Each structure stands twice: as C-alpha cells, then as structure tokens.
C-alpha cells in the first residue's frame, strides 16, 4: 500500500503541515524561547469505519508543540490610596519613581546652557537658583 500524503484532503494535509512547520521554525528563531526545547509536529489520521466495513471516515489533525517564551522578572510597588481605598500597583525599575536617568538628560548646548553672560563675564547659574 502506498498512500501519497500530498493528496490527502486535496492537498489540505500538506498545507496544514506547512503552516505548522512555519510556526515551528519561527518559534525556533525567536530569541525569547529556550534553544534547547524540542518542538514537535504531530499528524493524526483517525479512522472510523462504517458497520459494513466498506468505508471509513478519516479525521485529519495537524498540531505543533512549541517552546514557551522565557519568563522574566520585574518589580512592582504596591499600595493603597488612603483617600479612595483603591489598591495600586506600579512597575518600577532600578530608579526611584520620578528620578531622571542619563538618557533623560539633554546634551548641553548654547540654548540650554547654565552659563549666562553678565557685563561681559560668563557666569554659571547656581544649582537650584
């Protein structure tokens, strides 16, 4: 017996396999998934024959098992608003909320410089003043 898998369901089996294969390859190339995890494609042909044993209905299923995305950790500050009693959660990083990081500081230019000229002399404005 020789069954051509390309012809089952008028080519639907091949099309579904191709779709699952694309998912597998995409999952394998995703840097957010562990490279060691095994991916699988399963083709299931389930046959249910009639009472006379002359014909069988065939249910075709093509599924894939992909690697899960890697987990990661973050931090949340949690609390309760004392006025409204509403619970709050806000993600935070290695910064104090509202604190500026280096990426927030603009480079010094003539326009935003603290150096001002007064009577021909260049003066720096005092911090906080």
Coordinates of C-alpha atoms in Angstrom, one line a residue:
X1 CA 0.0 0.0 0.0
X2 CA 1.3 3.4 -1.0
X3 CA -0.6 6.5 0.2
X4 CA 0.5 9.9 -1.1
X5 CA 0.3 12.3 1.8
X6 CA 0.3 15.2 -0.5
X7 CA -3.0 14.2 -2.0
X8 CA -5.0 13.6 1.3
X9 CA -7.8 16.1 1.6
X10 CA -7.0 17.6 -1.8
X11 CA -3.6 18.8 -0.5
X12 CA -5.0 20.1 2.8
X13 CA -2.8 17.8 4.8
X14 CA 0.3 19.2 3.1
X15 CA -0.9 22.8 3.5
X16 CA -1.6 22.3 7.2
X17 CA 1.8 20.6 7.7
X18 CA 3.5 23.6 6.0
X19 CA 1.6 26.0 8.3
X20 CA 2.7 24.2 11.4
X21 CA 6.3 23.9 10.1
X22 CA 6.4 27.6 9.7
X23 CA 5.2 28.1 13.3
X24 CA 8.0 25.7 14.5
X25 CA 10.7 27.5 12.5
X26 CA 9.5 30.9 13.7
X27 CA 9.5 29.6 17.3
X28 CA 13.0 28.2 16.9
X29 CA 14.3 31.6 15.6
X30 CA 12.6 33.5 18.5
X31 CA 15.3 34.7 20.9
X32 CA 12.7 34.8 23.7
X33 CA 12.4 31.0 23.7
X34 CA 14.9 28.5 25.1
X35 CA 17.0 27.0 22.3
X36 CA 17.2 23.5 24.0
X37 CA 13.4 22.9 24.0
X38 CA 12.2 20.3 21.5
X39 CA 9.5 21.4 19.1
X40 CA 7.1 18.8 17.6
X41 CA 4.7 18.5 14.7
X42 CA 2.1 15.7 15.1
X43 CA -0.1 14.4 12.2
X44 CA -3.0 12.4 13.4
X45 CA -5.2 10.4 11.0
X46 CA -8.2 9.0 12.9
X47 CA -10.2 6.4 11.0
X48 CA -13.8 5.4 11.9
X49 CA -15.3 2.7 9.7
X50 CA -18.9 2.0 8.9
X51 CA -20.8 -1.0 10.0
X52 CA -20.3 -2.8 6.7
X53 CA -16.6 -2.2 6.9
X54 CA -16.6 -0.9 3.4
X55 CA -15.6 2.7 4.1
X56 CA -14.0 4.8 6.8
X57 CA -14.3 8.5 7.7
X58 CA -10.9 10.0 8.3
X59 CA -10.4 12.9 10.6
X60 CA -7.1 14.7 9.9
X61 CA -5.4 16.8 12.6
X62 CA -2.0 18.5 12.3
X63 CA -0.7 20.2 15.5
X64 CA 2.6 21.6 16.8
X65 CA 4.1 21.8 20.2
X66 CA 6.2 24.9 20.5
X67 CA 8.6 26.2 23.1
X68 CA 7.2 28.6 25.6
X69 CA 8.5 32.1 25.8
X70 CA 11.2 32.5 28.5
X71 CA 10.0 34.0 31.7
X72 CA 11.5 37.2 33.0
X73 CA 11.2 39.2 36.3
X74 CA 10.3 42.8 37.0
X75 CA 9.3 44.6 40.2
X76 CA 6.0 46.3 41.3
X77 CA 5.5 48.7 44.1
X78 CA 2.1 48.0 45.6
X79 CA -0.1 50.1 48.0
X80 CA -3.4 51.6 48.7
X81 CA -4.7 55.1 48.1
X82 CA -5.7 56.3 51.6
X83 CA -8.3 58.7 50.2
X84 CA -10.1 56.3 47.8
X85 CA -9.1 52.9 49.3
X86 CA -8.2 51.8 45.8
X87 CA -5.4 49.4 45.5
X88 CA -2.5 50.4 43.3
X89 CA 0.4 48.6 41.6
X90 CA 3.1 50.3 39.5
X91 CA 6.1 48.7 37.9
X92 CA 9.4 50.1 38.9
X93 CA 13.0 49.6 37.8
X94 CA 16.3 50.5 39.3
X95 CA 15.2 54.1 39.6
X96 CA 13.3 56.0 42.2
X97 CA 9.9 57.0 40.7
X98 CA 10.3 60.4 39.1
X99 CA 14.1 60.2 39.1
X100 CA 15.8 61.1 35.9
X101 CA 18.2 58.7 34.1
X102 CA 21.2 59.6 31.9
X103 CA 19.0 59.0 28.9
X104 CA 16.7 61.8 30.1
X105 CA 19.4 64.5 30.2
X106 CA 19.8 66.6 27.1
X107 CA 23.3 67.5 25.9
X108 CA 24.5 71.0 26.9
X109 CA 24.1 73.5 24.0
X110 CA 24.2 77.2 23.8
X111 CA 20.4 77.3 24.1
X112 CA 20.1 75.2 27.3
X113 CA 23.4 76.1 28.9
X114 CA 23.5 77.3 32.5
X115 CA 26.3 79.7 31.6
X116 CA 25.0 83.2 31.2
X117 CA 26.8 86.4 30.3
X118 CA 26.7 89.4 32.6
X119 CA 28.7 92.6 31.9
X120 CA 30.9 90.7 29.5
X121 CA 31.6 87.9 32.0
X122 CA 30.4 84.3 31.7
X123 CA 28.7 83.2 34.9
X124 CA 27.2 79.8 35.8
X125 CA 23.8 79.8 37.5
X126 CA 23.8 78.3 41.0
X127 CA 22.1 74.9 41.3
X128 CA 18.6 75.4 42.5
X129 CA 18.7 79.1 41.9

